[in-house]
């Protein structure tokens, strides 16, 4: 074989471009072998309904340079029919190339020349690129593809290469079916590209335009749109595309149903998710581990541990073996409610079934401890995680800091934040917010200053400005009674282009309300109205307290404020009614309850803080009551 022909053939192989997207079993995958279902899940154990990709994703992102393979390995690949049987995707095909490049082989030189030409054409077809004029000279004739086969390139259909070769100088034949499939593949690439950009409207428009021009989208086209809706948690949009797919005669696949399950789960529609799971069996399809894991997660994210356990039981009864993601979801169900005992019990079940624990497993357990403020158990599980050789990530450390914040232990929260940075883990907005929340929980003389200091640190670290972070600092200032600092941070937030939400406004109003500065609170209410932020019961409570603490009391303003709030649909809870009673008097409050709230009872007055001599500690505008302080904290934590 001439060296010139060898060089030109290898050049053709090495110049191949990677396809934008490949298709396997009606599922969009990135280049590379499919990877394990556990690895395809997020840190919280959420399953992905588009199919669990697996361990090879990272390795296949490092595109295998075909020119680096030896000619001998390509030869063995070409003559081994089992390779084409295993190569379900472009990734699988290239994985076979890689393995054969290590084994090598030997054949006659003339056979090697033919093999190189064939391999160049096969690979160019798999990559989706059009053959050049040089390629056409030795092109391989393609078998006519089935009308509903999925796109895997022009030269390979149904998992095997075309049989036989065309004569020198002849072009590969292109029948109507091949052209239609190529057009659908091009449409799918446009949809996928738009989806990757986050432009879901453009993705939908691409499919509609393809339909308008007379094209026939395949099941993959609609599945891509279903996946777009699932990412947004748009169950209604996903259902519309699903119905459109069926109306145009395209038969949904199991992947289509699993994506509908995912969309409903993300939309917090567990019942709808379960209805779609039932449809899988009704359509003659067999639900797989993804189907059941998604139904389990739909219940788990609500904290419905009973429902999650029930679906795990059904999964086993159906003969589908649960995986670690399924168990992680049940643990998550207990974590949502802060039930550490239940979460630990299912970890034992998981180990009893020889399921491999992961970072997500331990992070979920630590999060359960965080919700109950159990620092000791949270640290115990973090230590167990390290003993297994698992590296905590930013979510793990943030959950640990959350546990400290819940317990009001600021020094420990700051310790774990420093430990995270020492471990080389980059903090994020959540981790900084967790420390700021610890400052707000542990009210002290310097808690407001400490909270603002952590805000400064986050900005110096390049963390994007976050409304939650600023609101946490304002909350810390409000609980410490530092109204001026709270107002300064509020203006600083607006200067960063962030729009405060109702929680920030309620936290800002609190320190002024305890001073009885109703004028300032009303000014904050006007700013809030200008920003089109609706008031709620927490802001109403702060405003009524301002009228009550003011000297003299603002009875008429308090009553007008209360009437307006009821008209806007704000509920009159015990805190609100109690503040109203202090502002207008219990007798008048009882009359208002009879008139406006169907005779609702007036709660008893809060216990007032007493001085050393048994008298009230202050009676001016700065007077404060333990009951007020307790109620305001409860209210804000609920927000």
Coordinates of C-alpha atoms in Angstrom, one line a residue:
X1 CA 0.0 0.0 0.0
X2 CA 1.4 3.4 -0.9
X3 CA 2.3 5.8 1.9
X4 CA 0.4 8.6 0.1
X5 CA -2.9 6.6 0.2
X6 CA -2.3 5.7 3.8
X7 CA -1.6 9.3 4.7
X8 CA -4.7 10.6 2.9
X9 CA -6.9 8.0 4.5
X10 CA -5.7 8.7 8.0
X11 CA -6.1 12.5 7.3
X12 CA -9.7 11.9 6.4
X13 CA -10.3 9.9 9.6
X14 CA -8.6 12.5 11.9
X15 CA -10.4 15.4 10.4
X16 CA -13.8 14.0 11.4
X17 CA -15.8 16.4 13.6
X18 CA -17.8 15.2 16.6
X19 CA -21.6 15.2 16.2
X20 CA -23.5 17.7 18.2
X21 CA -25.8 15.0 19.6
X22 CA -26.2 11.3 19.2
X23 CA -29.2 9.2 19.7
X24 CA -29.5 5.8 21.4
X25 CA -32.7 3.9 22.0
X26 CA -34.7 7.2 21.5
X27 CA -32.7 8.9 24.2
X28 CA -30.5 12.0 23.6
X29 CA -27.0 11.4 25.0
X30 CA -23.8 13.3 24.8
X31 CA -20.8 11.6 23.2
X32 CA -19.7 8.6 25.1
X33 CA -21.0 5.4 26.6
X34 CA -24.1 5.7 28.7
X35 CA -23.4 6.1 32.4
X36 CA -24.7 4.7 35.6
X37 CA -28.0 5.9 36.8
X38 CA -26.6 6.9 40.2
X39 CA -24.0 9.1 38.6
X40 CA -26.6 10.8 36.5
X41 CA -28.4 12.1 39.5
X42 CA -28.0 15.5 41.2
X43 CA -26.5 15.9 44.7
X44 CA -29.8 15.6 46.3
X45 CA -30.5 12.1 44.8
X46 CA -32.9 13.3 42.2
X47 CA -33.2 10.9 39.2
X48 CA -33.1 12.2 35.6
X49 CA -36.0 10.9 33.6
X50 CA -34.2 11.3 30.2
X51 CA -32.2 8.2 31.1
X52 CA -29.2 7.8 33.4
X53 CA -26.0 8.4 31.5
X54 CA -23.0 6.8 33.2
X55 CA -19.4 6.7 34.2
X56 CA -18.0 7.2 30.7
X57 CA -19.3 10.8 30.2
X58 CA -16.2 12.5 31.4
X59 CA -13.9 10.2 29.5
X60 CA -15.8 10.5 26.3
X61 CA -15.7 14.3 26.6
X62 CA -12.1 13.9 25.9
X63 CA -12.8 13.1 22.2
X64 CA -10.7 10.1 21.1
X65 CA -8.4 11.3 18.3
X66 CA -8.9 8.7 15.6
X67 CA -5.7 9.5 14.0
X68 CA -3.9 8.4 17.1
X69 CA -5.2 4.9 16.7
X70 CA -3.0 2.4 14.9
X71 CA -4.0 1.1 11.5
X72 CA -3.9 -2.4 12.8
X73 CA -6.5 -1.7 15.5
X74 CA -8.8 -0.1 13.0
X75 CA -8.5 -3.2 10.8
X76 CA -9.4 -5.6 13.7
X77 CA -12.4 -3.3 14.5
X78 CA -13.7 -3.4 10.9
X79 CA -13.5 -7.2 10.6
X80 CA -15.1 -7.9 14.0
X81 CA -18.9 -7.9 13.6
X82 CA -19.4 -8.0 17.3
X83 CA -18.1 -4.5 17.6
X84 CA -20.9 -3.1 15.5
X85 CA -23.4 -5.1 17.5
X86 CA -22.1 -3.5 20.7
X87 CA -21.7 0.0 19.3
X88 CA -25.2 1.3 20.1
X89 CA -24.0 4.9 20.2
X90 CA -21.1 7.0 18.8
X91 CA -19.6 6.8 22.2
X92 CA -19.9 3.0 22.3
X93 CA -18.3 2.8 18.8
X94 CA -15.4 5.0 19.9
X95 CA -15.0 3.1 23.1
X96 CA -14.6 -0.1 21.0
X97 CA -12.0 1.8 19.0
X98 CA -10.1 2.6 22.1
X99 CA -10.1 -0.9 23.4
X100 CA -9.0 -2.4 20.1
X101 CA -6.2 0.1 19.8
X102 CA -4.7 -1.5 22.9
X103 CA -4.9 -5.1 21.5
X104 CA -3.6 -4.5 18.0
X105 CA -3.4 -7.2 15.3
X106 CA -1.9 -8.2 12.0
X107 CA -3.4 -8.6 8.5
X108 CA -2.3 -8.4 4.9
X109 CA -1.5 -4.9 3.5
X110 CA -4.1 -5.0 0.8
X111 CA -6.9 -5.8 3.3
X112 CA -5.6 -3.0 5.5
X113 CA -6.0 -0.4 2.7
X114 CA -9.6 -1.4 2.1
X115 CA -10.3 -1.3 5.8
X116 CA -9.0 2.2 6.2
X117 CA -11.2 3.5 3.4
X118 CA -14.2 1.8 4.8
X119 CA -13.5 3.0 8.4
X120 CA -13.2 6.6 7.2
X121 CA -16.6 6.5 5.5
X122 CA -18.2 4.8 8.4
X123 CA -16.9 7.3 10.9
X124 CA -17.8 10.2 8.7
X125 CA -21.3 8.9 8.5
X126 CA -21.5 8.4 12.2
X127 CA -20.3 12.0 12.8
X128 CA -23.2 13.3 10.7
X129 CA -20.9 15.2 8.3
X130 CA -21.4 15.1 4.5
X131 CA -18.8 13.1 2.5
X132 CA -16.3 15.1 0.4
X133 CA -15.6 14.5 -3.2
X134 CA -12.6 12.4 -2.2
X135 CA -14.7 10.3 0.1
X136 CA -17.3 9.6 -2.6
X137 CA -14.7 7.7 -4.6
X138 CA -14.8 4.9 -2.2
X139 CA -18.2 5.3 -0.5
X140 CA -20.2 2.5 0.9
X141 CA -23.8 2.0 -0.3
X142 CA -26.3 2.3 2.5
X143 CA -29.2 0.0 3.2
X144 CA -32.6 1.8 3.2
X145 CA -33.4 2.7 6.8
X146 CA -36.7 1.8 8.4
X147 CA -39.1 4.7 8.4
X148 CA -39.1 5.1 12.2
X149 CA -35.4 4.3 13.0
X150 CA -33.6 6.8 15.1
X151 CA -30.8 8.9 13.7
X152 CA -27.3 7.6 14.0
X153 CA -25.8 9.1 10.9
X154 CA -26.1 8.4 7.2
X155 CA -23.8 5.4 6.8
X156 CA -25.0 3.3 9.8
X157 CA -28.6 2.3 10.4
X158 CA -30.1 -0.3 12.8
X159 CA -26.8 -0.7 14.7
X160 CA -24.8 -2.2 11.7
X161 CA -22.8 -0.8 8.9
X162 CA -24.0 -1.1 5.3
X163 CA -23.2 -4.4 3.5
X164 CA -21.2 -4.4 0.3
X165 CA -19.3 -1.6 -1.4
X166 CA -20.1 0.6 -4.4
X167 CA -17.8 0.8 -7.3
X168 CA -15.1 3.4 -7.5
X169 CA -16.5 6.8 -8.5
X170 CA -20.1 5.9 -7.6
X171 CA -21.9 8.0 -4.9
X172 CA -23.9 6.4 -2.1
X173 CA -27.6 6.1 -2.9
X174 CA -30.0 8.3 -1.0
X175 CA -33.5 7.2 -0.9
X176 CA -36.5 9.2 0.4
X177 CA -36.4 7.5 3.8
X178 CA -32.7 8.5 4.2
X179 CA -33.4 12.1 3.3
X180 CA -36.3 12.3 5.7
X181 CA -34.3 10.8 8.6
X182 CA -31.4 13.2 7.9
X183 CA -33.9 16.2 7.9
X184 CA -35.3 15.0 11.2
X185 CA -31.8 14.6 12.6
X186 CA -31.0 18.2 11.6
X187 CA -34.2 19.4 13.2
X188 CA -33.3 17.5 16.4
X189 CA -29.8 19.1 16.4
X190 CA -31.4 22.6 16.2
X191 CA -33.8 21.8 19.0
X192 CA -31.0 20.4 21.2
X193 CA -28.8 23.4 20.5
X194 CA -31.5 25.8 21.5
X195 CA -32.3 23.8 24.6
X196 CA -28.6 23.8 25.7
X197 CA -28.7 27.6 25.4
X198 CA -31.7 27.7 27.7
X199 CA -33.8 29.1 24.9
X200 CA -36.8 26.7 25.2
X201 CA -39.0 29.0 23.2
X202 CA -36.6 28.8 20.3
X203 CA -36.5 25.0 20.6
X204 CA -40.2 24.7 20.3
X205 CA -40.2 27.1 17.3
X206 CA -37.7 25.0 15.5
X207 CA -39.9 21.9 15.7
X208 CA -43.0 23.9 14.7
X209 CA -41.2 25.4 11.7
X210 CA -40.0 21.9 10.7
X211 CA -43.7 20.7 10.8
X212 CA -44.9 23.7 8.8
X213 CA -42.4 23.0 6.0
X214 CA -43.8 19.5 5.7
X215 CA -41.2 17.7 7.7
X216 CA -42.0 14.7 9.8
X217 CA -40.5 15.0 13.3
X218 CA -39.5 11.7 14.9
X219 CA -40.0 10.6 18.5
X220 CA -36.7 12.1 19.4
X221 CA -37.8 15.6 18.3
X222 CA -40.7 15.5 20.7
X223 CA -38.7 13.9 23.5
X224 CA -36.3 16.8 23.4
X225 CA -39.2 19.3 23.8
X226 CA -40.5 17.2 26.7
X227 CA -37.1 17.4 28.3
X228 CA -37.1 21.2 28.0
X229 CA -40.4 21.4 29.8
X230 CA -39.2 18.9 32.5
X231 CA -36.2 21.1 33.2
X232 CA -38.5 24.0 33.9
X233 CA -41.0 21.9 35.8
X234 CA -43.6 22.8 33.2
X235 CA -45.9 19.7 33.4
X236 CA -48.7 21.4 31.5
X237 CA -46.3 22.3 28.6
X238 CA -44.9 18.8 28.6
X239 CA -48.4 17.4 28.3
X240 CA -49.3 19.6 25.4
X241 CA -46.2 18.4 23.4
X242 CA -47.0 14.8 24.4
X243 CA -50.5 15.2 23.0
X244 CA -49.2 16.9 19.8
X245 CA -46.8 14.0 19.3
X246 CA -49.6 11.4 19.5
X247 CA -51.9 13.5 17.3
X248 CA -49.2 13.5 14.5
X249 CA -49.0 9.7 14.7
X250 CA -45.7 9.5 16.5
X251 CA -45.7 6.7 19.0
X252 CA -44.3 7.7 22.5
X253 CA -41.5 5.6 23.9
X254 CA -40.7 4.7 27.5
X255 CA -38.3 7.7 27.4
X256 CA -41.3 9.9 26.6
X257 CA -43.3 8.6 29.6
X258 CA -40.3 8.9 31.9
X259 CA -39.8 12.5 30.9
X260 CA -43.5 13.2 31.7
X261 CA -42.9 11.7 35.1
X262 CA -39.9 13.9 35.6
X263 CA -41.9 17.0 34.6
X264 CA -44.7 16.2 37.0
X265 CA -42.2 15.5 39.9
X266 CA -40.4 18.8 39.4
X267 CA -43.8 20.6 39.3
X268 CA -44.6 18.9 42.7
X269 CA -47.5 16.9 41.2
X270 CA -47.0 13.5 42.7
X271 CA -50.5 12.4 41.8
X272 CA -50.1 13.3 38.2
X273 CA -46.7 11.6 38.2
X274 CA -48.3 8.4 39.4
X275 CA -51.0 8.6 36.8
X276 CA -48.4 8.7 34.1
X277 CA -46.6 5.7 35.6
X278 CA -49.9 3.8 35.4
X279 CA -50.2 4.8 31.7
X280 CA -46.9 3.1 31.0
X281 CA -48.4 -0.3 31.8
X282 CA -51.7 0.6 30.0
X283 CA -49.7 1.3 26.8
X284 CA -48.0 -2.1 27.0
X285 CA -44.6 -0.7 28.1
X286 CA -42.6 -1.9 31.0
X287 CA -41.7 0.6 33.7
X288 CA -38.0 0.6 34.6
X289 CA -35.9 1.8 37.5
X290 CA -36.1 5.4 36.3
X291 CA -39.9 5.3 36.2
X292 CA -40.2 4.1 39.8
X293 CA -37.3 6.2 41.1
X294 CA -39.0 9.3 39.7
X295 CA -42.3 8.4 41.4
X296 CA -40.5 7.9 44.7
X297 CA -38.8 11.3 44.4
X298 CA -42.1 13.0 43.6
X299 CA -43.3 11.9 47.1
X300 CA -40.0 12.4 48.8
X301 CA -39.6 16.1 47.8
X302 CA -42.9 16.7 49.7
X303 CA -41.5 15.0 52.7
X304 CA -44.1 12.2 52.2
X305 CA -42.0 9.3 53.6
X306 CA -44.9 7.0 53.7
X307 CA -45.7 7.5 50.0
X308 CA -42.0 7.2 49.0
X309 CA -41.7 3.9 50.9
X310 CA -44.9 2.6 49.3
X311 CA -43.5 3.2 45.8
X312 CA -40.3 1.5 46.7
X313 CA -42.3 -1.5 47.9
X314 CA -44.3 -1.5 44.6
X315 CA -41.1 -1.3 42.7
X316 CA -39.7 -4.4 44.3
X317 CA -43.1 -6.2 43.8
X318 CA -42.9 -5.4 40.1
X319 CA -39.6 -7.2 39.9
X320 CA -37.6 -4.0 39.4
X321 CA -34.5 -3.9 41.6
X322 CA -34.1 -0.6 43.4
X323 CA -30.8 1.2 43.1
X324 CA -29.0 3.7 45.3
X325 CA -31.0 6.6 43.8
X326 CA -34.2 5.0 44.9
X327 CA -32.9 4.6 48.5
X328 CA -31.5 8.1 48.5
X329 CA -34.9 9.5 47.6
X330 CA -36.5 7.7 50.6
X331 CA -33.8 9.1 52.9
X332 CA -34.5 12.5 51.4
X333 CA -38.2 12.1 52.2
X334 CA -37.3 11.9 55.9
X335 CA -34.7 14.6 55.6
X336 CA -37.3 17.1 54.4
X337 CA -39.1 16.8 57.7
X338 CA -35.9 16.7 59.7
X339 CA -36.6 13.1 60.8
X340 CA -33.0 11.9 61.4
X341 CA -34.1 8.6 62.9
X342 CA -36.0 7.7 59.8
X343 CA -33.2 8.8 57.5
X344 CA -30.7 6.6 59.5
X345 CA -33.0 3.6 59.4
X346 CA -33.1 3.7 55.6
X347 CA -29.4 4.1 55.4
X348 CA -29.1 0.8 57.3
X349 CA -31.6 -0.7 54.8
X350 CA -29.5 0.6 51.9
X351 CA -26.3 -1.0 53.4
X352 CA -28.2 -4.3 54.1
X353 CA -29.0 -4.5 50.4
X354 CA -25.3 -3.9 49.5
X355 CA -26.1 -0.6 47.9
X356 CA -23.2 1.8 47.5
X357 CA -23.5 5.0 49.5
X358 CA -22.4 8.2 47.9
X359 CA -21.8 11.9 48.7
X360 CA -25.5 12.5 48.0
X361 CA -26.4 9.9 50.6
X362 CA -24.4 11.4 53.4
X363 CA -25.3 15.0 52.4
X364 CA -29.0 14.1 52.7
X365 CA -28.4 12.7 56.2
X366 CA -26.5 15.8 57.3
X367 CA -29.3 17.9 55.9
X368 CA -31.8 16.0 58.0
X369 CA -29.6 16.8 61.1
X370 CA -29.5 20.4 60.0
X371 CA -33.3 20.8 59.9
X372 CA -33.4 19.5 63.5
X373 CA -30.4 21.6 64.6
X374 CA -28.5 18.4 65.7
X375 CA -24.9 19.4 65.3
X376 CA -23.5 16.3 67.0
X377 CA -25.1 13.9 64.6
X378 CA -24.4 16.0 61.6
X379 CA -20.7 16.0 62.5
X380 CA -20.8 12.2 63.1
X381 CA -22.1 11.6 59.6
X382 CA -19.6 13.9 58.1
X383 CA -16.9 12.0 59.8
X384 CA -18.3 8.7 58.6
X385 CA -18.4 10.1 55.1
X386 CA -14.7 10.9 55.3
X387 CA -13.9 7.5 56.6
X388 CA -15.4 5.9 53.5
X389 CA -13.0 8.1 51.4
X390 CA -15.8 10.3 50.1
X391 CA -15.0 14.0 49.6
X392 CA -17.6 16.5 50.9
X393 CA -18.7 19.0 48.3
X394 CA -20.1 22.5 48.8
X395 CA -23.6 21.2 49.4
X396 CA -22.3 18.9 52.2
X397 CA -20.5 21.7 53.9
X398 CA -23.4 24.1 53.5
X399 CA -25.7 21.5 55.2
X400 CA -23.2 21.2 58.0
X401 CA -23.2 25.0 58.4
X402 CA -27.0 25.0 58.3
X403 CA -27.1 22.6 61.3
X404 CA -25.0 25.1 63.2
X405 CA -27.2 28.0 62.2
X406 CA -30.3 26.1 63.2
X407 CA -28.8 25.6 66.6
X408 CA -27.8 29.2 66.8
X409 CA -24.1 28.3 67.1
X410 CA -22.3 31.0 65.2
X411 CA -18.7 30.1 66.2
X412 CA -19.2 26.5 64.9
X413 CA -20.8 27.7 61.7
X414 CA -17.8 29.9 61.1
X415 CA -15.5 27.0 61.9
X416 CA -17.0 24.8 59.3
X417 CA -17.0 27.5 56.7
X418 CA -13.2 27.9 57.2
X419 CA -12.8 24.1 57.2
X420 CA -14.5 24.1 53.8
X421 CA -12.1 26.6 52.3
X422 CA -9.1 24.8 53.8
X423 CA -10.3 21.6 52.0
X424 CA -10.2 23.4 48.7
X425 CA -14.0 23.5 48.3
X426 CA -15.2 26.8 46.8
X427 CA -18.0 28.4 48.9
X428 CA -21.1 29.5 47.2
X429 CA -24.0 31.9 48.0
X430 CA -25.7 29.2 50.1
X431 CA -22.7 28.6 52.3
X432 CA -22.3 32.3 53.0
X433 CA -26.1 32.7 53.6
X434 CA -25.9 29.8 56.1
X435 CA -23.2 31.6 58.2
X436 CA -25.2 34.9 58.0
X437 CA -28.3 33.0 59.2
X438 CA -26.2 31.7 62.1
X439 CA -25.5 35.4 63.0
X440 CA -29.2 36.2 62.9
X441 CA -30.1 33.2 65.0
X442 CA -27.4 33.8 67.7
X443 CA -28.5 37.4 68.7
X444 CA -25.7 39.2 70.4
X445 CA -24.1 42.7 70.7
X446 CA -22.0 42.1 67.5
X447 CA -24.3 39.8 65.5
X448 CA -25.5 42.5 63.1
X449 CA -21.9 43.6 62.5
X450 CA -20.8 40.0 62.0
X451 CA -23.5 39.4 59.5
X452 CA -22.5 42.4 57.4
X453 CA -18.9 41.3 57.6
X454 CA -19.8 37.9 56.1
X455 CA -21.7 39.8 53.4
X456 CA -18.5 41.8 52.6
X457 CA -16.5 38.6 52.5
X458 CA -18.9 37.0 50.0
X459 CA -18.6 40.0 47.6
X460 CA -14.8 40.1 47.9
X461 CA -14.8 36.3 47.0
X462 CA -16.7 37.2 43.8
X463 CA -20.0 35.5 44.9
X464 CA -22.8 37.0 42.8
X465 CA -25.2 39.3 44.7
X466 CA -28.0 37.4 46.2
X467 CA -31.4 38.7 47.6
X468 CA -31.4 35.9 50.2
X469 CA -28.0 36.9 51.5
X470 CA -28.9 40.5 51.9
X471 CA -32.2 39.7 53.5
X472 CA -30.4 37.5 56.0
X473 CA -28.2 40.4 57.0
X474 CA -31.2 42.7 57.3
X475 CA -32.8 40.1 59.5
X476 CA -29.8 39.9 61.7
X477 CA -29.8 43.7 62.1
X478 CA -33.5 43.7 62.8
X479 CA -33.2 41.1 65.6
X480 CA -30.3 43.0 67.1
X481 CA -32.3 46.2 67.0
X482 CA -29.7 47.9 64.7
X483 CA -32.2 49.8 62.5
X484 CA -29.6 52.1 60.9
X485 CA -27.4 49.2 59.8
X486 CA -30.5 47.4 58.5
X487 CA -31.5 50.4 56.4
X488 CA -27.9 50.8 55.1
X489 CA -27.8 47.2 53.9
X490 CA -31.2 47.6 52.4
X491 CA -30.1 50.5 50.2
X492 CA -26.9 48.6 49.4
X493 CA -29.0 45.8 48.1
X494 CA -31.0 48.1 45.9
X495 CA -27.8 49.7 44.6
X496 CA -26.7 46.3 43.4
X497 CA -29.9 46.1 41.2
X498 CA -31.6 43.6 43.4
X499 CA -35.3 43.8 44.0
X500 CA -36.1 43.2 47.7
X501 CA -38.9 40.7 48.4
X502 CA -41.4 40.8 51.2
X503 CA -39.1 39.0 53.7
X504 CA -36.5 41.8 53.3
X505 CA -39.2 44.5 53.8
X506 CA -40.6 42.7 56.9
X507 CA -37.1 42.3 58.4
X508 CA -36.4 46.0 57.7
X509 CA -39.6 47.2 59.3
X510 CA -39.1 45.2 62.5
X511 CA -36.4 47.3 64.3
X512 CA -38.3 50.5 63.5
X513 CA -41.6 49.0 64.7
X514 CA -40.0 48.2 68.1
X515 CA -39.0 51.8 68.4
X516 CA -42.6 52.9 67.7
X517 CA -41.4 54.7 64.6
X518 CA -44.6 54.2 62.7
X519 CA -43.8 57.0 60.3
X520 CA -40.7 55.1 59.1
X521 CA -42.7 51.8 58.9
X522 CA -45.3 53.5 56.8
X523 CA -42.6 54.9 54.5
X524 CA -41.2 51.4 54.0
X525 CA -44.8 50.2 53.2
X526 CA -45.1 52.9 50.6
X527 CA -41.7 51.9 49.0
X528 CA -42.9 48.3 49.0
X529 CA -46.1 49.3 47.3
X530 CA -44.2 51.2 44.6
X531 CA -42.1 48.1 44.0
X532 CA -45.4 46.2 43.6
X533 CA -44.5 43.8 46.5
X534 CA -47.7 42.6 48.2
X535 CA -47.7 42.8 52.0
X536 CA -48.2 39.8 54.2
X537 CA -49.1 39.0 57.8
X538 CA -45.5 39.4 59.0
X539 CA -45.2 43.0 57.7
X540 CA -48.7 43.7 59.0
X541 CA -47.6 42.5 62.4
X542 CA -44.6 44.8 62.4
X543 CA -46.8 47.8 61.4
X544 CA -49.4 47.1 64.1
X545 CA -46.6 46.8 66.7
X546 CA -45.3 50.2 65.6
X547 CA -48.7 51.8 66.2
X548 CA -49.0 50.0 69.6
X549 CA -45.5 51.0 70.9
X550 CA -45.8 54.6 69.7
X551 CA -46.5 57.3 72.3
X552 CA -49.2 58.2 71.9
X553 CA -50.7 55.0 70.5
X554 CA -52.0 55.3 66.9
X555 CA -55.4 53.6 67.4
X556 CA -57.1 54.9 64.3
X557 CA -54.2 54.2 62.0
X558 CA -54.0 50.6 63.4
X559 CA -57.7 50.0 62.8
X560 CA -57.5 51.3 59.3
X561 CA -54.4 49.3 58.6
X562 CA -56.1 46.1 59.8
X563 CA -59.2 46.7 57.8
X564 CA -57.2 47.3 54.6
X565 CA -55.2 44.1 55.2
X566 CA -58.3 42.0 55.6
X567 CA -59.7 43.4 52.4
X568 CA -56.5 42.3 50.7
X569 CA -56.9 38.8 51.9
X570 CA -54.2 38.8 54.6
X571 CA -55.2 36.3 57.4
X572 CA -55.7 37.5 60.9
X573 CA -53.6 35.1 62.9
X574 CA -52.9 35.2 66.7
X575 CA -49.8 37.4 66.3
X576 CA -51.7 39.9 64.2
X577 CA -54.7 40.0 66.4
X578 CA -52.5 40.3 69.5
X579 CA -50.7 43.3 68.1
X580 CA -54.0 44.9 67.1
X581 CA -55.3 44.4 70.7
X582 CA -52.3 46.3 72.0
X583 CA -52.8 49.1 69.5
X584 CA -56.5 49.7 69.9
X585 CA -57.2 48.0 73.3
X586 CA -58.8 44.6 74.0
X587 CA -62.4 45.9 74.1
X588 CA -62.2 47.5 70.7
X589 CA -60.3 44.6 69.3
X590 CA -63.1 42.2 70.4
X591 CA -65.6 44.4 68.6
X592 CA -63.6 44.3 65.5
X593 CA -63.3 40.5 65.7
X594 CA -67.1 40.3 66.0
X595 CA -67.6 42.6 63.0
X596 CA -64.9 41.4 60.7
X597 CA -63.7 38.0 61.8
X598 CA -66.9 36.1 62.8
X599 CA -66.3 36.6 66.5
X600 CA -62.8 35.3 66.5
X601 CA -61.3 35.2 70.0
X602 CA -58.6 37.6 71.1
X603 CA -55.4 35.9 72.4
X604 CA -54.1 36.7 75.9
X605 CA -51.6 39.6 76.1
X606 CA -47.9 38.6 75.9
X607 CA -45.9 38.4 79.1
X608 CA -44.0 41.7 79.6
X609 CA -40.4 41.8 80.5
X610 CA -40.0 43.0 84.1
X611 CA -37.2 45.0 85.6
X612 CA -35.3 44.2 88.8
X613 CA -37.9 46.1 90.9
X614 CA -40.8 44.3 89.4
X615 CA -41.9 47.3 87.3
X616 CA -42.0 47.6 83.6
X617 CA -38.6 48.1 82.0
X618 CA -39.2 51.3 80.3
X619 CA -42.3 52.9 79.0
X620 CA -41.1 55.1 76.2
X621 CA -40.8 54.5 72.5
X622 CA -38.0 52.1 73.1
X623 CA -40.0 49.7 75.3
X624 CA -39.8 46.1 74.2
X625 CA -41.8 43.0 75.2
X626 CA -40.5 39.4 75.3
X627 CA -43.7 38.3 73.7
X628 CA -43.1 40.7 70.8
X629 CA -39.6 39.4 70.3
X630 CA -40.7 35.8 70.4
X631 CA -43.5 36.3 68.0
X632 CA -41.4 38.3 65.5
X633 CA -38.8 35.5 65.4
X634 CA -41.4 32.8 64.8
X635 CA -43.0 34.9 62.1
X636 CA -39.7 35.5 60.2
X637 CA -38.6 31.9 60.5
X638 CA -41.8 30.9 58.9
X639 CA -41.2 33.3 56.1

